[in-house]
Amino acid sequence: MSDIILGIETSCDDTAVAIVNAEGHVLSSIITPQTEIHTQFGGVFPEFAGRAHIATILPTVHKAFAAANVSPQDIRAIGVTRGPGLIGSLLVGLNTATALGMGWNKPVIGVNHLRGHLRSADLEMKRIKFPAVILLVSGGHTFLAYMKDPLDIKLLSSTRDDSVGEAFDKVGRMLGLGYPGGPLIDKMAQEGQATIPFPRPMLHQGLEFSLSGLKAAVSRYLDTTENPVFPDVAASFVQAVMDILIKKCRMAIAKNPCVSLVVVGGVAANSQLRAEAAKLCQNMGIELCLPPLCWATDNAAMIALATWDYINTDNLMPPIPQLQLPISDF
Amino acid sequence: MSLILAISTSSTLFEVMIGDNSTVLFNDAYVLSITDKKDISVLVAESLAKMNLTPQDIKSIIVDVGPGGTSLVRTGVAFGNGLAYSLGIPICPVLSVELVGIEVWEKYVLPVVITVKSVKDSAYVALYDGKLKTVQYGIMTEVVGNLIANCQEFVVAGAHRAQIITAFPDKKIHDSGVLNGSPKYLIEKHDSFKEKYVTFPQFAHPITEQTTHIAANTPSV
């Protein structure tokens, strides 16, 4: 029986298609980004995201097969993100996937996008050592989870308001950096000094996150300060976020027996987070598992790899959209 | 047999039809509800099964590309495109307002103004007179006013029928009573859509406010 999966990911603003085998070897991964479309809005405009997906999904599928040098008959199944995500974007991926499955006579499995992110750390080689504490930080999600094994996942905490990626985008807009804010703030922060004492909301209050207060503090500072030094603002904001993330990770590791910390999601590409997480793990005597930068942001290879978990456990979830989907669910 | 699969999802009534040449052989529909786990793929699969057909028996697809509910339209178009691509068959995009125009014009043989709601006061406005003359997007009353400037008698269909009759008291306006078009015309009139068929790398695109103009030099009757 074939051991390759076609993965399709359209939960937000990237149309991504990949072909991956059971060991996590990526035969092809094609991402058609929509950055140009959303830059003018300073964030993802959901209606335009859906429109762009429908224009790009078939060419992206076609390129993925060509790059992998395989035919549709070679695949075992199609794994497609069913949620969480933007409904207009999810519907394009799900309906395209079900149609492809019908035409090629292949099963189509609805995959939890968050489980995809967790599996991203195992693409191309197995990196995660179990049990593990997971920090998922992206534009849509910020949470800590405990992963006893690849299938047993428990949510430890999440954000009460903004996700880290959302806060980066909004502060990026305040600093006139454009979209997406994450990489641009990261770059600007490296040119500044973290001298501004922005608050660290809920730093000592359990594992939950709250970032809206920090974002508001940056806005107030910019409104009330004459000639603010933007690189210093960026560096101080990033430092505040890092202090929160690292502190919460330390608490989660202390409370939950684990041998590794896994940092995934788009913000896992942040250089300062990677460096500070490495320092934390060294201090606590555990391993740090990071996906390579290319798998940190949304991609379909992680969805294809996660699909194997669904097949192996016979959790063949239907490709029906679910806007809210906890990490603990298949 | 050269079987055609017709898909319409521009309103909450999802419809699937299977036809041969210009004859509807089978049709099925359901009203979409938020608690319904059914989707267009299930409807298509059930329709094929009831006719004892496989997807490979379908030789072409014809799909309603709106205007209508934006996510709903995309659902049908994404499915139609994906199925056409996977089966290696052509797909034909047809505007929902053209289906309304065909139905109403056959009865009245008069120009038909068709409107579809959009955000705030804006609407998609189409003019059908034996064939689809134009589709425009903008403030509904303004666009309709321009289109019927030289027309004393016409028929209204779609979402703003009463509003148009009230807004233009000096015109002789017939209310068709038709809100949405019947997808049966996707099959019955498929010969008239023949030149719209495309195969990958081309495929169907839902209409948007930026892609409305199909007849640039026909702004009025």
Coordinates of C-alpha atoms in Angstrom, one line a residue:
Chain A
M1 CA 0.0 0.0 0.0
S2 CA 1.2 3.5 -0.8
D3 CA 3.0 5.4 1.9
I4 CA 2.5 9.0 0.8
I5 CA -0.1 11.5 1.8
L6 CA -1.3 14.7 0.0
G7 CA -1.7 17.4 2.6
I8 CA -3.7 20.6 2.0
E9 CA -3.7 23.6 4.3
T10 CA -5.9 26.7 3.8
S11 CA -6.8 27.7 7.3
C12 CA -5.7 31.3 7.0
D13 CA -3.8 33.2 4.3
D14 CA -1.4 30.7 2.7
T15 CA -2.4 28.1 0.2
A16 CA -0.2 25.2 0.9
V17 CA 0.0 21.7 -0.6
A18 CA 2.6 19.0 0.2
I19 CA 3.3 15.4 -0.3
V20 CA 4.9 13.6 2.6
N21 CA 5.6 9.9 3.4
A22 CA 5.0 8.0 6.7
E23 CA 8.5 8.8 8.0
G24 CA 8.0 12.6 7.6
H25 CA 10.1 12.8 4.4
V26 CA 8.8 15.7 2.4
L27 CA 8.6 14.9 -1.3
S28 CA 7.3 18.3 -2.1
S29 CA 5.9 21.4 -0.3
I30 CA 4.5 24.3 -2.2
I31 CA 3.2 27.4 -0.5
T32 CA 1.4 30.2 -2.4
P33 CA 1.5 33.1 0.0
Q34 CA -1.0 36.0 0.1
T35 CA 1.2 38.6 1.8
E36 CA 0.8 41.1 -1.0
I37 CA -2.9 41.0 -0.8
H38 CA -3.1 41.5 3.0
T39 CA -0.2 44.0 3.4
Q40 CA -2.5 46.9 2.6
F41 CA -4.8 46.0 5.4
G42 CA -2.1 45.4 8.0
G43 CA -3.5 41.9 8.7
V44 CA -5.4 39.1 7.1
F45 CA -8.7 40.2 5.3
P46 CA -10.8 37.0 5.5
E47 CA -12.9 37.6 2.4
F48 CA -9.9 38.3 0.2
A49 CA -8.1 35.2 1.7
G50 CA -11.0 33.0 0.6
R51 CA -10.9 34.5 -2.9
A52 CA -7.2 34.1 -3.2
H53 CA -7.4 30.4 -2.1
I54 CA -9.8 29.5 -4.8
A55 CA -7.5 31.1 -7.4
T56 CA -4.4 29.4 -6.2
I57 CA -5.4 26.0 -4.8
L58 CA -5.5 23.9 -8.0
P59 CA -2.2 25.4 -9.5
T60 CA -0.6 24.7 -6.1
V61 CA -1.8 21.1 -6.1
H62 CA -0.6 20.7 -9.6
K63 CA 2.9 22.0 -8.7
A64 CA 3.1 19.8 -5.6
F65 CA 2.6 16.6 -7.7
A66 CA 5.0 17.8 -10.4
A67 CA 7.7 18.7 -7.8
A68 CA 7.3 15.3 -6.0
N69 CA 7.3 13.5 -9.4
V70 CA 4.4 11.3 -8.3
S71 CA 0.8 10.9 -9.7
P72 CA -2.5 11.1 -7.8
Q73 CA -2.8 7.4 -8.0
D74 CA 0.4 7.0 -5.9
I75 CA -1.1 8.7 -2.8
R76 CA -2.8 6.8 0.0
A77 CA -5.1 9.5 1.2
I78 CA -5.6 13.3 1.4
G79 CA -5.3 15.1 4.7
V80 CA -6.9 18.6 4.8
T81 CA -7.1 21.2 7.5
R82 CA -10.6 21.2 8.9
G83 CA -10.0 23.8 11.6
P84 CA -9.4 26.0 13.5
G85 CA -9.3 28.7 11.0
L86 CA -11.2 31.2 8.8
I87 CA -14.4 29.7 7.5
G88 CA -14.1 31.1 4.0
S89 CA -10.5 29.8 3.7
L90 CA -11.3 26.4 5.2
L91 CA -14.2 25.8 2.9
V92 CA -12.0 26.2 -0.2
G93 CA -9.5 23.7 1.0
L94 CA -12.1 21.2 2.3
N95 CA -14.3 21.3 -0.8
T96 CA -11.3 21.0 -3.2
A97 CA -10.0 18.1 -1.2
T98 CA -13.3 16.2 -1.1
A99 CA -13.6 16.7 -4.9
L100 CA -10.1 15.5 -5.5
G101 CA -10.7 12.5 -3.3
M102 CA -13.9 11.7 -5.2
G103 CA -12.3 12.0 -8.6
W104 CA -9.2 10.0 -7.6
N105 CA -11.1 7.6 -5.3
K106 CA -9.0 8.4 -2.3
P107 CA -10.1 8.8 1.3
V108 CA -10.1 12.4 2.6
I109 CA -9.4 13.1 6.3
G110 CA -10.1 16.3 8.1
V111 CA -7.0 17.3 10.2
N112 CA -6.8 19.5 13.3
H113 CA -4.4 22.4 12.2
L114 CA -3.0 22.5 15.7
R115 CA -2.0 18.9 15.6
G116 CA -0.3 19.7 12.4
H117 CA 1.8 22.3 14.1
L118 CA 2.8 19.9 16.8
R119 CA 3.9 17.4 14.1
S120 CA 5.9 20.0 12.3
A121 CA 8.8 19.4 14.6
D122 CA 9.1 15.9 13.3
L123 CA 9.3 16.8 9.6
E124 CA 12.4 15.4 7.8
M125 CA 13.6 13.8 11.1
K126 CA 12.2 12.7 14.5
R127 CA 13.1 15.4 17.0
I128 CA 10.4 15.3 19.7
K129 CA 11.3 13.3 22.8
F130 CA 8.3 12.3 24.9
P131 CA 6.9 13.4 27.3
A132 CA 7.1 17.0 26.1
V133 CA 5.8 20.4 27.0
I134 CA 4.6 22.2 23.9
L135 CA 4.5 26.0 23.3
L136 CA 2.5 26.9 20.3
V137 CA 2.8 30.5 19.3
S138 CA 1.3 31.7 16.0
G139 CA -0.9 34.4 14.5
G140 CA -4.0 32.6 15.6
H141 CA -3.0 30.7 18.7
T142 CA -0.9 30.9 21.8
F143 CA -1.0 28.0 24.2
L144 CA 0.9 25.5 26.3
A145 CA 0.2 21.8 26.1
Y146 CA 1.5 18.6 27.5
M147 CA 2.2 15.7 25.1
K148 CA 2.7 12.4 26.8
D149 CA 3.1 10.7 23.4
P150 CA 2.1 11.7 19.8
L151 CA -1.5 10.9 20.5
D152 CA -2.1 11.9 24.1
I153 CA -2.2 15.7 24.2
K154 CA -3.5 17.8 27.1
L155 CA -4.1 21.6 27.0
L156 CA -2.3 23.4 29.9
S157 CA -3.2 27.0 29.2
S158 CA -4.0 29.4 26.4
T159 CA -4.3 33.2 25.9
R160 CA -7.2 35.1 27.3
D161 CA -7.1 37.6 24.5
D162 CA -4.6 38.2 21.7
S163 CA -2.3 35.6 20.4
V164 CA 1.4 36.4 20.3
G165 CA 1.4 36.7 16.5
E166 CA -1.6 39.0 16.6
A167 CA 0.2 41.2 19.1
F168 CA 3.3 41.3 16.9
D169 CA 1.2 42.2 13.9
K170 CA -0.6 45.0 15.8
V171 CA 2.5 46.5 17.3
G172 CA 4.2 46.2 13.9
R173 CA 1.3 48.3 12.5
M174 CA 1.8 50.9 15.3
L175 CA 5.5 51.1 14.3
G176 CA 4.6 51.4 10.6
L177 CA 6.3 48.2 9.8
G178 CA 3.6 46.6 7.6
Y179 CA 2.5 43.1 7.5
P180 CA 3.3 40.5 8.7
G181 CA 4.7 42.2 11.7
G182 CA 6.6 39.3 13.3
P183 CA 9.7 39.1 11.2
L184 CA 9.9 42.9 10.8
I185 CA 9.7 43.6 14.6
D186 CA 12.2 40.8 15.1
K187 CA 14.6 42.6 12.8
M188 CA 14.0 46.1 14.2
A189 CA 14.3 44.8 17.8
Q190 CA 17.9 43.7 17.0
E191 CA 18.8 47.3 16.3
G192 CA 17.4 48.6 19.6
Q193 CA 17.7 48.4 23.4
A194 CA 15.1 46.9 25.6
T195 CA 15.0 50.0 27.9
I196 CA 11.3 50.7 28.1
P197 CA 9.6 49.0 31.1
F198 CA 6.5 47.7 29.4
P199 CA 4.3 45.5 31.6
R200 CA 4.4 41.7 31.6
P201 CA 0.7 40.9 32.1
M202 CA -0.2 37.8 34.3
L203 CA 3.5 37.0 34.6
H204 CA 3.1 35.3 38.0
Q205 CA -0.5 34.2 37.6
G206 CA -0.5 30.6 36.5
L207 CA 0.1 29.4 33.0
E208 CA -2.5 31.5 31.2
F209 CA -1.4 34.3 28.8
S210 CA -2.7 37.8 28.3
L211 CA -1.2 40.1 25.7
S212 CA -3.8 42.8 25.1
G213 CA -2.5 44.9 28.0
L214 CA 1.0 44.9 26.7
K215 CA -0.1 45.9 23.3
A216 CA -2.2 48.7 24.8
A217 CA 0.9 49.8 26.8
V218 CA 2.9 50.1 23.6
S219 CA 0.1 52.2 22.0
R220 CA -0.1 54.5 25.1
Y221 CA 3.7 54.9 25.1
L222 CA 3.7 55.9 21.4
D223 CA 0.9 58.3 21.9
T224 CA 2.4 60.0 24.9
T225 CA 6.1 60.0 24.0
E226 CA 7.8 62.7 21.9
N227 CA 10.0 61.2 19.3
P228 CA 10.0 57.6 20.4
V229 CA 12.9 55.5 19.3
F230 CA 11.2 52.8 17.3
P231 CA 13.9 50.2 17.6
D232 CA 13.9 50.6 21.4
V233 CA 10.1 50.2 21.4
A234 CA 10.4 47.1 19.3
A235 CA 13.2 45.6 21.5
S236 CA 11.3 46.4 24.7
F237 CA 8.1 44.9 23.4
V238 CA 9.8 41.7 22.2
Q239 CA 11.6 41.4 25.5
A240 CA 8.4 41.7 27.4
V241 CA 6.8 39.0 25.2
M242 CA 9.9 36.7 25.6
D243 CA 9.9 37.2 29.4
I244 CA 6.2 36.1 29.5
L245 CA 6.7 33.1 27.2
I246 CA 9.8 31.9 28.9
K247 CA 8.4 32.3 32.4
K248 CA 5.3 30.3 31.5
C249 CA 7.4 27.6 29.8
R250 CA 9.5 27.3 32.9
M251 CA 6.4 26.9 35.1
A252 CA 4.9 24.3 32.8
I253 CA 8.1 22.3 32.7
A254 CA 8.4 22.4 36.5
K255 CA 4.8 21.2 36.9
N256 CA 4.8 18.5 34.2
P257 CA 7.5 15.8 34.0
C258 CA 9.0 16.1 30.6
V259 CA 12.2 15.5 28.7
S260 CA 11.7 18.1 26.0
L261 CA 10.2 21.5 25.2
V262 CA 8.7 21.8 21.8
V263 CA 8.2 25.3 20.4
V264 CA 6.1 25.5 17.2
G265 CA 4.0 27.9 15.3
G266 CA 4.9 30.9 13.2
V267 CA 6.5 32.8 16.1
A268 CA 8.8 29.9 16.6
A269 CA 10.8 31.5 13.7
N270 CA 11.6 34.4 16.0
S271 CA 15.3 34.4 16.7
Q272 CA 15.1 35.7 20.2
L273 CA 12.5 33.1 21.2
R274 CA 14.7 30.4 19.8
A275 CA 17.8 31.7 21.7
E276 CA 15.9 32.2 25.0
A277 CA 14.2 28.8 24.8
A278 CA 17.5 27.1 24.2
K279 CA 18.9 28.8 27.3
L280 CA 15.9 27.8 29.4
C281 CA 16.2 24.1 28.3
Q282 CA 19.9 24.1 29.0
N283 CA 19.2 25.4 32.5
M284 CA 16.4 22.9 33.2
G285 CA 18.3 19.9 31.7
I286 CA 15.8 19.1 29.0
E287 CA 16.0 19.0 25.2
L288 CA 14.7 21.8 23.0
C289 CA 12.8 20.7 19.9
L290 CA 12.4 23.3 17.2
P291 CA 11.0 22.8 13.7
P292 CA 13.4 24.0 11.0
L293 CA 12.4 27.6 10.1
C294 CA 10.7 26.5 6.9
W295 CA 8.3 24.4 8.9
A296 CA 7.6 26.9 11.6
T297 CA 4.9 28.9 9.8
D298 CA 1.7 27.4 8.2
N299 CA 2.5 24.6 5.7
A300 CA 0.9 21.5 4.4
A301 CA 3.7 19.1 5.1
M302 CA 2.8 19.2 8.8
I303 CA -0.8 18.5 7.9
A304 CA 0.2 15.5 5.7
L305 CA 2.4 14.1 8.5
A306 CA -0.3 14.6 11.1
T307 CA -2.7 12.7 8.8
W308 CA -0.7 9.5 9.5
D309 CA -1.7 9.8 13.2
Y310 CA -5.3 9.8 12.1
I311 CA -4.8 6.8 9.8
N312 CA -2.7 4.8 12.3
T313 CA -5.4 5.3 15.1
D314 CA -8.3 4.9 12.7
N315 CA -9.5 8.4 13.6
L316 CA -10.7 9.1 10.1
M317 CA -12.3 12.5 10.8
P318 CA -14.6 13.8 8.0
P319 CA -13.5 16.9 6.1
I320 CA -16.1 19.2 7.7
P321 CA -15.1 22.6 8.9
Q322 CA -14.7 23.2 12.6
L323 CA -13.9 26.8 13.4
Q324 CA -13.1 26.0 17.1
L325 CA -11.1 22.9 17.6
P326 CA -9.1 22.2 20.8
I327 CA -5.6 20.7 20.6
S328 CA -6.8 17.6 22.5
D329 CA -9.2 16.7 19.7
F330 CA -8.2 14.7 16.7
Chain B
M1 CA -24.2 9.3 -22.9
S2 CA -22.4 12.5 -22.3
L3 CA -23.3 13.2 -18.7
I4 CA -23.2 16.7 -17.2
L5 CA -23.0 17.4 -13.5
A6 CA -24.5 20.8 -12.6
I7 CA -23.8 22.4 -9.2
S8 CA -25.5 25.5 -7.8
T9 CA -24.6 26.8 -4.3
S10 CA -25.2 30.5 -4.7
S11 CA -28.1 30.5 -2.2
T12 CA -28.7 28.4 0.9
L13 CA -30.5 26.0 -1.4
F14 CA -27.8 23.7 -2.6
E15 CA -28.7 21.9 -5.8
V16 CA -27.1 19.2 -7.8
M17 CA -28.4 18.0 -11.2
I18 CA -27.2 15.3 -13.6
G19 CA -28.2 15.6 -17.2
D20 CA -27.6 14.3 -20.6
N21 CA -27.5 16.8 -23.5
S22 CA -30.4 19.2 -22.6
T23 CA -32.4 16.8 -20.4
V24 CA -32.3 16.8 -16.6
L25 CA -32.1 13.1 -15.6
F26 CA -31.8 13.6 -11.9
N27 CA -31.9 16.5 -9.4
D28 CA -31.5 16.8 -5.7
A29 CA -31.4 19.7 -3.4
Y30 CA -31.3 20.6 0.3
V31 CA -31.6 23.8 2.3
L32 CA -28.3 24.5 4.0
S33 CA -28.5 24.9 7.8
I34 CA -25.8 25.5 10.3
T35 CA -26.6 22.3 12.1
D36 CA -26.5 20.3 8.9
K37 CA -23.4 18.2 8.5
K38 CA -24.2 17.5 4.9
D39 CA -22.2 19.3 2.3
I40 CA -22.0 19.5 -1.5
S41 CA -19.8 16.5 -1.8
V42 CA -22.3 14.4 0.1
L43 CA -25.1 15.7 -2.2
V44 CA -23.1 14.8 -5.3
A45 CA -22.1 11.4 -4.0
E46 CA -25.7 10.6 -3.1
S47 CA -26.9 11.8 -6.5
L48 CA -24.4 9.7 -8.4
A49 CA -25.3 6.6 -6.2
K50 CA -29.0 7.0 -6.8
M51 CA -28.4 7.0 -10.6
N52 CA -26.0 4.1 -10.2
L53 CA -23.2 6.2 -11.6
T54 CA -19.5 6.7 -10.6
P55 CA -17.7 10.1 -10.8
Q56 CA -15.9 8.8 -13.8
D57 CA -19.2 8.7 -15.7
I58 CA -19.4 12.5 -15.6
K59 CA -18.0 14.1 -18.7
S60 CA -18.4 17.8 -17.9
I61 CA -19.3 20.0 -15.0
I62 CA -21.3 23.2 -15.1
V63 CA -21.2 25.4 -12.1
D64 CA -23.0 28.5 -10.8
V65 CA -20.3 31.1 -10.0
G66 CA -22.7 33.6 -8.3
P67 CA -23.3 36.4 -7.5
G68 CA -24.7 35.1 -4.2
G69 CA -23.5 34.2 -0.8
T70 CA -19.7 34.6 -1.1
S71 CA -18.7 31.6 1.0
L72 CA -21.6 29.5 -0.4
V73 CA -20.6 30.2 -4.0
R74 CA -17.0 29.3 -3.3
T75 CA -18.1 26.0 -1.8
G76 CA -19.6 24.9 -5.1
V77 CA -16.9 26.4 -7.3
A78 CA -14.1 24.9 -5.3
F79 CA -15.8 21.5 -5.4
G80 CA -16.6 21.7 -9.1
N81 CA -13.0 22.8 -10.0
G82 CA -11.5 20.1 -7.9
L83 CA -13.7 17.4 -9.4
A84 CA -13.1 18.7 -13.0
Y85 CA -9.3 18.7 -12.3
S86 CA -9.2 15.2 -10.8
L87 CA -11.3 13.7 -13.6
G88 CA -9.6 15.7 -16.3
I89 CA -12.8 17.0 -17.7
P90 CA -14.0 20.6 -18.6
I91 CA -15.9 22.9 -16.4
C92 CA -18.3 25.7 -17.4
P93 CA -18.8 28.7 -15.2
V94 CA -22.3 30.3 -15.4
L95 CA -23.5 33.4 -13.6
S96 CA -26.5 32.9 -11.2
V97 CA -28.1 36.1 -12.7
E98 CA -28.1 34.5 -16.1
L99 CA -30.2 31.7 -14.9
V100 CA -32.7 34.2 -13.5
G101 CA -32.6 36.1 -16.8
I102 CA -33.3 33.0 -18.9
E103 CA -36.3 32.0 -16.7
V104 CA -37.9 35.5 -16.6
W105 CA -37.2 36.5 -20.2
E106 CA -38.8 33.3 -21.5
K107 CA -42.1 34.3 -19.8
Y108 CA -42.1 38.1 -20.5
V109 CA -39.9 38.6 -23.5
L110 CA -38.9 42.0 -22.0
P111 CA -35.6 43.3 -20.6
V112 CA -35.0 41.8 -17.2
V113 CA -33.2 43.7 -14.4
I114 CA -31.9 41.2 -11.8
T115 CA -30.3 42.3 -8.5
V116 CA -28.4 40.4 -5.9
K117 CA -27.8 41.9 -2.4
S118 CA -24.3 42.8 -1.4
V119 CA -23.0 44.9 1.5
K120 CA -24.9 48.1 2.7
D121 CA -26.6 49.7 -0.3
S122 CA -24.5 48.0 -2.9
A123 CA -25.8 45.2 -5.2
Y124 CA -24.9 43.2 -8.2
V125 CA -27.2 44.4 -11.0
A126 CA -27.6 42.4 -14.3
L127 CA -29.5 43.2 -17.4
Y128 CA -30.8 40.3 -19.5
D129 CA -32.5 40.8 -22.8
G130 CA -32.5 37.6 -24.8
K131 CA -28.9 37.2 -23.6
L132 CA -27.0 38.5 -20.6
K133 CA -26.1 42.1 -21.6
T134 CA -24.1 43.2 -18.5
V135 CA -23.5 42.7 -14.9
Q136 CA -22.4 45.7 -12.8
Y137 CA -21.7 46.3 -9.1
G138 CA -22.4 49.5 -7.2
I139 CA -25.1 51.4 -5.3
M140 CA -28.3 49.5 -6.3
T141 CA -30.5 52.4 -7.3
E142 CA -27.8 54.2 -9.1
V143 CA -26.8 51.2 -11.2
V144 CA -30.4 50.3 -12.0
G145 CA -31.1 54.0 -12.9
N146 CA -28.3 54.0 -15.4
L147 CA -29.2 50.6 -16.9
I148 CA -32.9 51.4 -17.5
A149 CA -32.4 55.1 -18.5
N150 CA -33.8 54.5 -22.0
C151 CA -36.2 51.7 -21.2
Q152 CA -39.9 52.4 -20.4
E153 CA -41.0 48.8 -19.7
F154 CA -39.0 46.0 -18.1
V155 CA -39.3 43.2 -15.6
V156 CA -37.6 43.0 -12.2
A157 CA -36.2 39.9 -10.5
G158 CA -34.0 39.2 -7.6
A159 CA -33.6 40.8 -4.2
H160 CA -34.8 44.4 -4.7
R161 CA -38.0 44.1 -6.8
A162 CA -40.3 46.2 -4.6
Q163 CA -37.6 48.8 -4.0
I164 CA -37.0 49.2 -7.8
I165 CA -40.8 49.5 -8.5
T166 CA -41.1 52.2 -5.8
A167 CA -37.9 54.0 -6.9
F168 CA -38.9 54.4 -10.6
P169 CA -42.7 55.3 -10.6
D170 CA -42.5 56.7 -14.2
K171 CA -41.6 53.3 -15.7
K172 CA -43.8 50.3 -16.5
I173 CA -42.3 47.6 -14.3
H174 CA -43.4 44.0 -14.0
D175 CA -42.6 42.1 -10.8
S176 CA -41.5 38.6 -11.9
G177 CA -41.7 37.3 -8.3
V178 CA -38.5 35.4 -9.0
L179 CA -35.8 35.7 -6.4
N180 CA -33.3 33.0 -7.5
G181 CA -32.8 31.3 -10.8
S182 CA -33.4 27.6 -11.3
P183 CA -30.3 25.5 -11.8
K184 CA -32.3 23.3 -14.3
Y185 CA -31.3 25.9 -16.9
L186 CA -27.6 24.9 -16.4
I187 CA -28.6 21.6 -18.0
E188 CA -31.4 22.6 -20.3
K189 CA -29.6 25.6 -21.8
H190 CA -26.1 24.1 -21.6
D191 CA -25.7 24.4 -25.4
S192 CA -25.8 28.2 -25.1
F193 CA -23.0 28.1 -22.5
K194 CA -20.7 25.9 -24.6
E195 CA -18.1 28.5 -25.4
K196 CA -17.5 29.1 -21.7
Y197 CA -16.1 25.6 -21.0
V198 CA -12.5 25.6 -19.8
T199 CA -10.0 22.9 -18.9
F200 CA -7.1 23.1 -16.4
P201 CA -4.9 25.2 -16.2
Q202 CA -8.1 27.4 -16.6
F203 CA -10.9 26.8 -14.1
A204 CA -14.0 28.5 -12.8
H205 CA -13.8 31.7 -10.7
P206 CA -16.6 33.1 -8.5
I207 CA -17.8 36.5 -9.6
T208 CA -16.6 39.4 -7.4
E209 CA -17.3 43.1 -7.4
Q210 CA -14.1 43.5 -9.4
T211 CA -15.0 41.0 -12.2
T212 CA -18.6 42.0 -13.0
H213 CA -18.2 43.6 -16.5
I214 CA -18.8 41.1 -19.2
A215 CA -20.1 43.5 -21.8
A216 CA -18.3 46.7 -21.6
N217 CA -20.3 48.6 -24.2
T218 CA -23.8 47.8 -23.2
P219 CA -24.4 50.1 -20.2
S220 CA -28.1 50.7 -21.0
V221 CA -31.0 49.2 -23.0

